[in-house]
């Protein structure tokens, strides 16, 4: 697939996501003029773009969709759940057509095209009877200031198109000439004038900037919508006005007002092109004079040409009000970012090596220069990692549709609330979160939230609530899936676990330990399997996926009140700030975000595997025990106090070596089941250091301490290979 089609597909999918989100808002919040206009623009953009790249099936189907949306916008059709469902299905069909884009571009007709006929008929069924099958109404042409039929009008017989491309349009990969070449497909170009008034002096000219504007007379055009659709790809970065034949003179006055060349200069061009007669231009100027007497300047350019750029700025930003900041975004393929991060990782390792050799040389000048280089590398690293950070909101918003459709399928009323959508985390992590979140959401809807009559009988409100929350905590990203349903019953889980032989009947599990059993493969407490859940697969997928992301998953539940799943994830999977420690002859890295403080291990404060920290017990994990190091420990050891969530533990090490930029290298399949190890890294001297899995160690230490207190015995700290 060529680059043009790739860009089209990507932007079309973005518009589809926008369309879906807006339709769901429309259903929940009722008819709203701005929402309806935004929905129409999304569909219209897809239709226009598909026409530009000549993908007929998408253009034709979107035309039917757009036709219905136009009637909806005009108030001819009422919003209803059935209508929204049909429109959402239409969006789904366009998405399926995009999956076959290569075939469509080659003129093939995949089977999915035929499915569109059924959906198109379903959409047409919502149209008012007289309008069924009629072409989509046209969009009002131009920024008409007056709808008075008696208003003075221009004498031209052609459409007039006035366009000023933004300076950055070339840098964004758009070729203005391409749009002008495409214009004859919607009409016949009678005359085109190029305005180069914005060209700066040669020594100030940016070769990548566009300074040109065009005034075009167009004949035989169908409507303003089709003309505007030619410029859909640059609508946010151009000034575009389309005036119909015999447009009111007031509209031409508005055009002269909005263009940076000045009314006198542009007026002369329009007269020369035959769009305005000299008398008509004089009428416009006379009207300006009358208005000026009343203190209302219709043509401020005549009085103060310098004020025009500022006046035109809101138009330059686009009709949807998006800021210029957003239009300066640059699309970069994800694989190029991945390659950049890989190179940054190698740069960090190389910098660490250079720093090591600089220290060994004891050359002060070399050490200082290397320190500056290291600081720059760190800045480059942080900037590069920031490129990969994306907000979780886009992923969360996809579940609005899942909740709506699944709840309707099950006959339940459920509302989804999203909090912390602006929370950022690594792009690759966001992409892999979709599946576990889908399992958690569907389980909550299917098994967690009760049917309406059951909720009312329990004294709850009829509509169930589901929340997706995201926030930063202790250097991690926390994602919560919360429902207010019936909750998980630990007794029932224990009984099912005993029934399946997962635990013995005599084994005393706490409620928290019993809840963890739901993550066992094949474990389910429901008696009936539905097409949504019940086979005991989803929770296993959740646990495995989150573990693969170096994260943890926890569950809290109260019978009758609801359940909360807590996913705790690292910010990034690539490079972290680490704290280097030593045990025996080996070095280990503890993620710096998990480090709370460092203390000397004093014998008076140690009781077995518990350390007394300012009067509070702190469970200890000894790296020497964990990794089975046989040599004798040094006389003096240290405790690194680490925190994961609301739990703390102390890691006993031989030496503290300081902060260390850590490039995370994954462990091979042979080592993936090691407990307490999150990965590895390469040090400046070429040696490998293991990265400590703090959440896992803290969890093990806390559980060990709890058993020790409850059983009055002290079990051994688990071995890393056990």
XYZ file of C-alpha atoms in Angstrom:
722
model
C 0.000 0.000 0.000
C 1.483 3.340 -1.005
C 2.087 6.222 1.372
C -1.009 8.160 0.284
C -3.297 5.232 1.066
C -1.501 4.622 4.354
C -2.068 8.221 5.417
C -5.686 8.040 4.262
C -6.305 4.826 6.219
C -4.743 6.211 9.365
C -6.677 9.467 9.244
C -9.905 7.700 8.311
C -9.570 5.418 11.343
C -9.001 8.463 13.547
C -12.131 10.078 12.160
C -14.053 6.828 12.762
C -12.958 6.794 16.388
C -14.059 10.411 16.673
C -17.365 9.566 14.983
C -18.015 6.678 17.375
C -17.209 8.738 20.438
C -19.449 11.587 19.286
C -22.344 9.249 18.504
C -22.135 7.760 21.994
C -22.126 11.291 23.439
C -25.146 12.098 21.305
C -27.030 9.096 22.655
C -26.161 9.837 26.272
C -26.508 13.613 26.254
C -29.181 14.143 23.610
C -29.200 16.234 20.482
C -26.692 19.074 20.521
C -25.951 21.346 17.588
C -22.184 21.339 17.985
C -22.046 17.559 18.475
C -24.184 17.005 15.390
C -21.955 19.301 13.348
C -18.851 17.500 14.578
C -20.383 14.121 13.673
C -21.239 15.407 10.229
C -17.729 16.807 9.728
C -16.146 13.487 10.687
C -18.253 11.580 8.162
C -17.807 14.266 5.538
C -14.037 14.214 5.937
C -13.957 10.463 5.391
C -16.129 10.808 2.332
C -14.033 13.609 0.880
C -10.737 11.861 1.543
C -11.971 8.594 0.054
C -12.944 10.543 -3.048
C -9.470 12.083 -3.270
C -7.810 8.647 -3.187
C -10.577 7.225 -5.411
C -11.902 4.514 -3.098
C -15.440 4.427 -4.498
C -17.091 1.908 -2.122
C -16.093 3.941 0.945
C -17.116 7.221 -0.672
C -20.494 5.826 -1.764
C -21.331 4.204 1.554
C -20.231 7.266 3.536
C -22.466 9.355 1.292
C -25.477 7.360 2.528
C -24.296 7.779 6.107
C -23.718 11.490 5.557
C -27.174 11.865 4.022
C -28.804 10.496 7.175
C -26.567 12.648 9.376
C -27.584 15.730 7.437
C -31.273 15.010 8.053
C -30.424 14.408 11.697
C -28.642 17.742 11.835
C -31.601 19.501 10.233
C -33.998 18.000 12.778
C -35.853 15.836 10.246
C -34.822 12.670 12.107
C -34.959 12.171 15.875
C -32.120 10.679 17.918
C -32.945 7.197 19.203
C -30.912 4.204 20.425
C -31.859 2.347 17.231
C -30.628 5.209 15.067
C -27.338 5.440 16.990
C -26.897 1.670 16.673
C -27.397 1.902 12.914
C -24.921 4.776 12.617
C -22.381 2.926 14.751
C -22.812 -0.121 12.520
C -22.189 2.144 9.539
C -18.928 3.278 11.097
C -17.983 -0.350 11.740
C -18.600 -1.141 8.085
C -16.310 1.682 6.944
C -13.684 0.258 9.301
C -14.044 -3.163 7.673
C -13.731 -1.575 4.233
C -10.480 0.042 5.381
C -9.151 -3.403 6.227
C -9.529 -4.235 2.530
C -8.094 -0.947 1.307
C -5.393 -2.462 -0.874
C -7.943 -4.587 -2.737
C -10.306 -1.635 -3.138
C -7.490 0.549 -4.473
C -6.756 -2.087 -7.116
C -10.389 -2.059 -8.236
C -11.279 -5.381 -6.661
C -14.610 -5.956 -4.913
C -14.170 -7.939 -1.725
C -17.224 -9.584 -0.182
C -17.404 -6.942 2.522
C -18.584 -4.394 -0.064
C -21.836 -6.320 -0.565
C -22.510 -6.176 3.191
C -22.684 -2.425 2.795
C -25.871 -2.623 0.734
C -27.791 -4.143 3.632
C -26.434 -1.557 6.011
C -27.161 1.251 3.552
C -30.794 0.132 3.340
C -30.931 0.048 7.117
C -29.673 3.639 7.225
C -32.058 4.817 4.493
C -34.973 3.393 6.472
C -34.522 6.190 9.020
C -34.887 8.927 6.400
C -38.168 10.798 5.997
C -40.188 9.002 3.314
C -39.914 11.729 0.702
C -36.178 12.012 1.179
C -35.342 8.317 1.034
C -32.798 7.670 -1.672
C -32.340 11.351 -2.404
C -28.858 12.755 -2.642
C -27.383 14.448 0.388
C -28.372 18.062 0.759
C -25.588 20.496 0.067
C -23.738 22.472 2.669
C -24.469 26.138 2.771
C -22.035 27.909 0.507
C -19.621 30.408 1.969
C -19.826 32.617 4.992
C -23.021 34.325 3.938
C -23.669 37.486 5.872
C -27.086 37.978 4.435
C -29.878 35.645 3.414
C -32.111 38.428 2.176
C -33.280 37.535 -1.340
C -33.396 41.205 -2.208
C -29.800 41.864 -1.188
C -27.498 43.125 -3.966
C -25.743 40.243 -5.684
C -22.749 39.724 -7.921
C -23.343 39.182 -11.598
C -20.947 36.237 -12.083
C -22.288 32.895 -13.303
C -19.579 30.727 -11.768
C -18.637 29.402 -8.378
C -15.799 31.359 -6.818
C -13.140 29.596 -4.777
C -10.685 31.613 -2.708
C -7.915 29.697 -0.937
C -4.791 30.700 1.025
C -2.617 27.760 2.041
C -0.850 27.963 5.399
C 2.918 28.446 5.441
C 3.486 25.016 7.033
C 1.422 23.025 4.546
C 4.486 21.822 2.611
C 6.315 20.801 5.770
C 3.304 18.681 6.698
C 3.659 16.706 3.507
C 0.806 18.365 1.596
C 1.317 19.614 -1.950
C -0.987 22.567 -2.716
C -0.652 21.877 -6.438
C -2.172 18.415 -5.894
C -5.377 19.947 -4.551
C -5.574 22.380 -7.444
C -5.021 19.552 -9.924
C -7.870 17.627 -8.294
C -10.267 20.571 -8.449
C -11.314 19.894 -12.095
C -12.856 16.589 -10.942
C -15.683 18.536 -9.264
C -16.065 21.305 -11.848
C -14.499 23.118 -14.768
C -11.825 25.680 -13.923
C -12.659 28.807 -15.902
C -9.875 30.996 -14.590
C -7.280 30.869 -11.843
C -5.257 33.781 -10.479
C -2.171 33.190 -8.340
C -1.507 35.775 -5.643
C 2.098 36.005 -4.501
C 1.690 39.089 -2.313
C 2.801 37.179 0.786
C 6.207 36.305 -0.698
C 8.971 37.750 1.522
C 12.300 39.088 0.204
C 14.528 36.360 -1.210
C 16.946 36.413 1.747
C 14.030 35.883 4.166
C 12.277 33.209 2.177
C 11.890 29.732 3.661
C 12.089 27.204 0.810
C 9.792 24.841 2.748
C 7.077 27.451 3.311
C 4.068 28.150 1.101
C 3.278 31.820 0.441
C 0.778 31.524 -2.417
C -2.930 32.143 -2.620
C -5.395 31.387 -5.395
C -8.630 32.922 -6.662
C -10.500 30.465 -8.883
C -13.627 30.707 -11.027
C -15.258 27.278 -11.297
C -18.096 26.261 -13.581
C -20.344 23.202 -13.587
C -19.706 22.377 -9.944
C -22.410 20.360 -8.199
C -22.431 22.071 -4.822
C -20.268 23.757 -2.215
C -19.824 20.517 -0.275
C -18.095 18.756 -3.153
C -15.829 21.780 -3.738
C -14.898 22.024 -0.072
C -14.229 18.299 0.081
C -11.295 18.804 -2.323
C -9.468 20.658 0.459
C -10.438 18.355 3.337
C -6.847 17.302 4.003
C -5.751 20.920 4.546
C -8.881 22.448 6.031
C -7.092 23.088 9.288
C -4.214 24.856 7.581
C -5.800 27.034 4.938
C -8.250 29.875 4.497
C -11.011 28.619 2.213
C -14.103 30.430 0.979
C -16.538 29.035 -1.588
C -19.127 31.442 -3.003
C -21.972 30.286 -5.272
C -22.915 31.992 -8.522
C -24.605 35.345 -7.939
C -23.575 35.420 -4.318
C -24.664 38.448 -2.250
C -22.208 41.327 -2.421
C -22.039 41.191 1.352
C -20.359 37.795 1.012
C -17.730 39.296 -1.287
C -17.263 42.088 1.245
C -16.589 39.416 3.863
C -14.096 37.782 1.518
C -12.245 41.047 0.950
C -12.279 41.592 4.682
C -10.749 38.231 5.486
C -7.862 38.103 3.013
C -4.408 39.478 3.860
C -3.758 41.081 0.443
C -6.014 44.017 1.237
C -9.426 44.924 -0.101
C -8.128 47.203 -2.844
C -5.701 44.634 -4.224
C -8.114 41.675 -4.033
C -11.021 43.770 -5.329
C -9.020 44.567 -8.428
C -8.296 40.882 -8.980
C -11.970 39.949 -8.650
C -12.976 42.635 -11.114
C -10.298 41.438 -13.535
C -11.572 37.857 -13.231
C -15.138 38.961 -13.874
C -16.394 37.896 -10.474
C -17.336 41.470 -9.622
C -18.112 44.343 -11.890
C -16.539 47.709 -11.198
C -19.991 48.939 -10.165
C -20.428 46.047 -7.756
C -17.035 46.727 -6.193
C -17.952 50.396 -5.890
C -21.192 49.327 -4.175
C -19.209 47.281 -1.681
C -16.868 50.199 -1.005
C -19.844 52.590 -0.680
C -21.503 50.213 1.763
C -18.270 50.243 3.709
C -18.330 53.998 3.812
C -21.904 54.041 5.159
C -21.079 51.418 7.740
C -17.996 53.346 8.782
C -20.171 56.385 9.417
C -22.174 54.225 11.814
C -18.983 53.209 13.530
C -19.030 49.643 12.153
C -16.104 48.922 9.873
C -16.954 46.154 7.409
C -13.586 46.477 5.717
C -10.993 47.277 8.339
C -8.317 46.616 5.751
C -9.166 49.903 4.067
C -8.404 51.691 7.305
C -5.715 49.519 8.803
C -4.235 46.777 6.691
C -2.066 45.656 9.582
C -5.114 44.483 11.511
C -6.056 41.813 8.976
C -3.663 39.021 9.948
C -4.912 39.115 13.512
C -8.508 39.213 12.350
C -7.927 36.257 10.075
C -6.239 34.177 12.743
C -9.390 32.466 14.069
C -10.240 31.400 10.536
C -6.697 30.179 9.943
C -7.050 27.908 12.958
C -9.875 26.005 11.320
C -13.611 25.901 11.514
C -13.655 23.410 14.373
C -11.778 25.743 16.639
C -8.703 23.577 17.094
C -5.620 25.534 18.032
C -2.634 26.135 15.828
C -0.597 24.109 18.314
C -2.453 20.950 17.297
C -1.881 21.568 13.600
C 1.892 21.481 14.142
C 1.837 17.799 14.998
C 4.051 15.570 12.880
C 3.180 11.935 12.239
C 6.080 9.558 12.723
C 5.875 5.784 12.157
C 6.137 3.876 15.432
C 9.000 1.696 14.175
C 11.146 4.799 13.707
C 10.523 5.756 17.331
C 11.396 2.217 18.420
C 14.638 2.451 16.459
C 15.414 5.799 18.090
C 14.860 4.355 21.576
C 17.114 1.393 20.753
C 19.876 3.776 19.668
C 19.384 5.900 22.786
C 19.741 2.735 24.852
C 23.047 1.928 23.191
C 24.112 5.558 23.715
C 23.349 5.277 27.433
C 25.422 2.093 27.715
C 28.267 3.715 25.759
C 28.099 6.794 27.976
C 28.324 4.635 31.103
C 31.379 2.901 29.664
C 33.032 6.234 28.862
C 32.297 7.491 32.356
C 33.865 4.383 33.883
C 37.068 4.749 31.895
C 37.205 8.483 32.595
C 37.093 7.820 36.342
C 39.777 5.172 36.048
C 42.041 7.582 34.142
C 41.851 10.118 37.025
C 42.179 12.884 34.430
C 40.177 15.768 35.882
C 39.508 17.452 32.539
C 38.350 14.188 30.979
C 36.080 13.448 33.925
C 34.467 16.905 33.690
C 33.938 16.678 29.935
C 32.485 13.220 30.291
C 30.160 14.423 33.056
C 28.780 17.090 30.711
C 28.289 14.517 27.987
C 26.500 12.231 30.440
C 24.115 15.012 31.421
C 23.337 15.673 27.764
C 22.770 11.959 27.151
C 20.367 11.910 30.074
C 18.459 14.891 28.627
C 18.324 13.227 25.207
C 17.129 10.022 26.841
C 14.316 11.776 28.709
C 13.249 13.688 25.571
C 13.256 10.514 23.467
C 11.252 8.558 26.017
C 8.719 11.375 26.178
C 8.090 10.865 22.457
C 6.719 7.417 23.243
C 4.418 8.585 26.009
C 0.747 8.703 25.073
C -2.360 9.283 27.128
C -4.505 6.357 28.232
C -7.668 8.272 27.361
C -7.894 6.987 23.810
C -7.793 3.394 25.045
C -10.349 4.108 27.757
C -12.753 5.782 25.350
C -12.905 2.663 23.190
C -14.706 0.957 26.055
C -17.653 3.323 25.832
C -18.807 1.305 22.840
C -17.980 -2.026 24.504
C -19.994 -1.118 27.593
C -22.919 0.175 25.541
C -23.190 -2.819 23.230
C -22.516 -5.477 25.884
C -24.946 -3.947 28.361
C -27.664 -3.734 25.702
C -26.998 -7.325 24.720
C -27.432 -8.458 28.327
C -30.416 -6.167 28.962
C -28.602 -4.182 31.641
C -28.311 -0.443 32.202
C -24.661 0.425 32.818
C -22.833 3.737 32.662
C -19.082 4.055 32.171
C -17.114 6.765 33.939
C -13.535 7.551 32.904
C -11.090 9.347 35.202
C -7.471 10.254 34.581
C -7.703 9.953 30.801
C -4.763 12.371 30.522
C -2.418 9.954 32.350
C 0.576 9.101 30.162
C 2.475 5.867 29.786
C 4.606 4.103 27.201
C 2.924 3.630 23.814
C 3.846 -0.033 23.543
C 2.308 -0.629 26.959
C -0.934 1.128 26.012
C -1.224 -1.076 22.942
C -0.919 -4.226 25.056
C -3.385 -3.094 27.702
C -6.404 -3.356 25.433
C -6.931 -7.114 25.824
C -6.664 -7.375 29.642
C -8.876 -4.325 30.081
C -11.424 -5.846 27.711
C -11.569 -9.043 29.815
C -11.972 -7.079 33.033
C -14.693 -4.825 31.624
C -16.671 -7.670 30.076
C -16.450 -9.741 33.248
C -17.674 -6.797 35.286
C -20.646 -6.337 32.974
C -21.478 -10.038 32.649
C -20.878 -11.276 36.207
C -20.229 -8.280 38.407
C -23.048 -5.811 37.818
C -26.478 -7.222 38.588
C -29.618 -6.983 36.408
C -31.817 -3.989 37.115
C -34.457 -5.812 39.213
C -31.776 -7.416 41.379
C -30.103 -4.064 41.952
C -33.387 -2.409 42.931
C -34.149 -5.262 45.323
C -30.721 -4.741 46.914
C -31.408 -1.049 47.419
C -29.046 0.070 44.664
C -29.835 2.480 41.886
C -31.100 0.850 38.717
C -28.135 1.796 36.550
C -24.876 0.029 37.299
C -21.656 2.035 37.316
C -18.338 1.012 35.877
C -15.227 3.149 36.325
C -11.902 3.200 34.541
C -9.394 5.207 36.553
C -5.748 5.976 35.821
C -3.180 7.883 37.873
C 0.514 7.986 38.767
C 1.682 6.590 42.100
C 5.230 5.995 43.399
C 6.773 5.986 39.943
C 4.158 3.625 38.533
C 0.966 3.985 36.565
C -2.080 2.597 38.323
C -5.183 1.597 36.387
C -8.340 0.649 38.223
C -11.426 -1.131 36.919
C -14.189 -0.527 39.457
C -17.770 -1.789 39.442
C -20.595 -1.418 41.962
C -21.944 -4.904 41.396
C -22.471 -7.923 43.621
C -18.771 -8.414 44.427
C -16.704 -11.587 44.761
C -17.591 -14.067 47.495
C -14.380 -15.487 49.070
C -16.287 -18.448 50.557
C -17.619 -19.447 47.171
C -14.175 -19.090 45.636
C -12.644 -21.277 48.364
C -15.340 -23.913 47.857
C -14.785 -23.981 44.103
C -11.003 -24.125 44.582
C -11.364 -27.111 46.934
C -13.792 -28.750 44.505
C -11.234 -28.400 41.698
C -8.342 -29.570 43.876
C -6.467 -26.255 43.709
C -6.252 -26.070 47.508
C -6.902 -28.508 50.298
C -10.038 -28.275 52.421
C -7.898 -27.835 55.509
C -5.811 -25.055 54.001
C -6.651 -21.770 55.625
C -6.640 -19.014 53.042
C -7.249 -15.403 53.908
C -9.906 -13.570 51.922
C -7.186 -11.754 49.956
C -5.475 -15.049 49.091
C -8.799 -16.590 48.089
C -9.493 -13.703 45.702
C -6.147 -14.308 44.007
C -7.399 -17.763 42.941
C -9.590 -16.172 40.256
C -6.403 -15.597 38.235
C -5.688 -19.348 38.055
C -6.030 -20.793 34.533
C -9.464 -22.309 33.968
C -10.841 -21.116 37.306
C -14.398 -19.793 37.316
C -17.121 -19.576 39.946
C -20.016 -19.313 37.493
C -22.062 -22.357 36.623
C -22.985 -21.336 33.086
C -20.646 -20.366 30.301
C -21.734 -17.431 28.155
C -20.215 -16.186 24.942
C -18.735 -13.315 26.951
C -17.115 -15.133 29.857
C -17.256 -18.076 32.208
C -14.490 -20.342 30.883
C -11.845 -19.115 33.303
C -9.591 -17.784 30.577
C -9.910 -14.001 30.853
C -8.378 -13.536 34.303
C -5.441 -15.751 33.385
C -4.879 -13.584 30.311
C -5.016 -10.471 32.485
C -2.420 -11.781 34.925
C -0.037 -13.043 32.240
C -0.235 -9.864 30.173
C 0.329 -7.564 33.128
C 3.204 -9.726 34.376
C 4.793 -9.563 30.919
C 4.668 -5.773 31.219
C 6.533 -5.980 34.568
C 3.360 -5.000 36.351
C 1.116 -6.469 39.015
C -2.620 -7.008 39.291
C -4.550 -7.023 42.538
C -8.232 -7.387 43.361
C -10.288 -5.987 46.206
C -13.928 -6.864 46.642
C -16.777 -6.533 49.115
C -19.804 -8.768 48.757
C -22.817 -6.715 47.715
C -20.805 -3.547 47.120
C -18.552 -4.208 44.153
C -15.071 -5.119 42.966
C -11.926 -3.171 42.152
C -9.110 -4.540 39.997
C -5.850 -2.618 40.384
C -3.230 -2.840 37.646
C 0.138 -1.345 38.589
C 2.535 -0.787 35.685
C 5.958 0.771 35.154
C 6.050 4.049 33.249
C 8.173 2.679 30.452
C 9.569 -0.594 29.206
C 12.794 0.807 27.778
C 15.085 2.866 30.031
C 14.748 3.683 33.712
C 16.687 5.456 36.456
C 18.141 2.697 38.586
C 19.939 2.396 41.915
C 22.992 0.124 41.675
C 23.747 -2.182 44.605
C 26.077 -5.135 45.133
C 25.707 -8.499 46.822
C 28.652 -10.872 46.741
C 30.544 -10.421 43.482
C 27.449 -9.354 41.572
C 25.683 -6.072 40.889
C 21.922 -5.535 40.921
C 19.686 -2.637 39.889
C 16.732 -1.460 41.960
C 14.352 0.928 40.079
C 15.006 4.333 41.625
C 11.311 5.213 41.755
C 10.804 2.377 44.231
C 13.644 3.448 46.541
C 12.477 5.325 49.641
C 15.717 5.494 51.660
C 18.948 3.639 52.506
C 20.133 2.654 55.999
C 22.943 0.709 57.591
C 21.833 -2.724 58.803
C 22.482 -2.689 62.529
C 22.285 -5.965 64.469
C 20.328 -4.360 67.300
C 17.427 -3.573 64.965
C 17.181 -6.970 63.251
C 14.825 -9.703 64.429
C 15.109 -12.623 62.031
C 13.823 -11.258 58.730
C 12.288 -8.165 60.267
C 14.013 -4.814 60.655
C 12.902 -2.247 63.196
C 12.591 0.998 61.261
C 11.902 3.890 63.608
C 9.871 1.591 65.800
C 7.904 -0.019 62.945
C 8.526 -3.587 61.676
C 9.887 -3.777 58.132
C 10.068 -7.193 56.392
C 13.508 -7.932 54.954
C 14.542 -9.644 51.753
C 18.221 -10.616 51.634
C 19.682 -10.653 48.123
C 22.307 -13.148 49.290
C 19.554 -15.577 50.323
C 17.391 -14.832 47.312
C 20.183 -15.517 44.827
C 21.897 -18.254 46.872
C 25.264 -16.509 47.175
C 27.641 -18.800 49.034
C 30.530 -16.485 49.968
C 30.616 -14.865 53.389
C 28.787 -11.541 53.793
C 30.802 -8.443 54.678
C 30.869 -7.183 58.224
C 28.801 -4.189 57.285
C 25.589 -4.454 55.231
C 22.900 -1.963 54.185
C 19.135 -1.895 53.849
C 17.464 -0.313 50.836
C 13.896 0.548 51.856
C 11.641 0.078 48.832
C 7.962 0.748 48.285
C 5.436 -0.722 45.863
C 1.948 0.666 46.229
C 1.125 0.851 49.928
C 3.562 -1.915 50.908
C 7.169 -1.530 52.026
C 10.101 -3.885 52.486
C 13.834 -3.693 53.057
C 16.322 -5.239 50.637
C 19.558 -6.238 52.367
C 22.637 -5.635 50.168
C 26.395 -5.621 50.679
C 27.136 -2.222 49.099
C 25.391 0.875 47.746
C 26.901 1.994 44.409
C 24.655 4.952 43.498
C 22.311 5.979 40.679
C 22.628 4.234 37.356
C 20.877 4.832 34.011
C 19.470 1.422 33.201
C 18.663 0.144 29.732
C 16.271 -2.735 30.287
C 17.109 -5.897 28.394
C 14.503 -8.678 28.500
C 15.389 -12.049 29.909
C 15.318 -15.061 27.640
C 12.505 -17.597 27.757
C 14.657 -19.881 29.918
C 14.666 -17.307 32.723
C 11.180 -15.821 32.417
C 9.855 -17.665 35.487
C 12.553 -16.381 37.818
C 10.991 -14.769 40.867
C 12.257 -11.389 41.945
C 13.945 -10.528 38.649
C 12.355 -8.047 36.228
C 15.066 -8.035 33.560
C 18.736 -7.333 33.037
C 20.994 -4.527 31.906
C 24.512 -4.103 30.554
C 26.933 -2.034 32.606
C 29.706 0.223 31.404
C 32.331 -2.490 31.929
C 30.323 -4.953 29.859
C 29.061 -7.009 32.797
C 25.398 -7.925 33.169
C 23.378 -6.768 36.182
C 19.973 -8.157 37.107
C 17.086 -5.734 37.682
C 15.219 -6.451 40.906
C 11.445 -6.930 40.630
C 10.472 -4.772 43.592
C 6.664 -5.314 43.563
C 7.189 -9.076 43.540
C 9.741 -9.015 46.362
C 7.649 -6.667 48.478
C 4.609 -8.885 48.008
C 6.580 -12.003 48.977
C 8.112 -10.280 51.982
C 4.743 -9.020 53.210
C 3.156 -12.471 52.791
C 6.082 -14.125 54.566
C 5.806 -11.741 57.474
C 2.035 -12.262 57.676
C 2.399 -16.056 57.803
C 5.165 -15.769 60.358
C 2.937 -13.771 62.667
C -0.178 -15.884 62.075
C 1.582 -19.264 62.449
C 4.072 -18.064 65.028
C 6.794 -19.593 62.889
C 9.169 -17.958 60.505
C 9.283 -19.655 57.112
C 12.350 -19.260 54.997
C 12.467 -16.503 52.414
C 11.634 -18.051 49.003
C 14.569 -18.891 46.807
C 14.804 -17.165 43.448
C 14.682 -20.476 41.570
C 11.930 -22.088 43.667
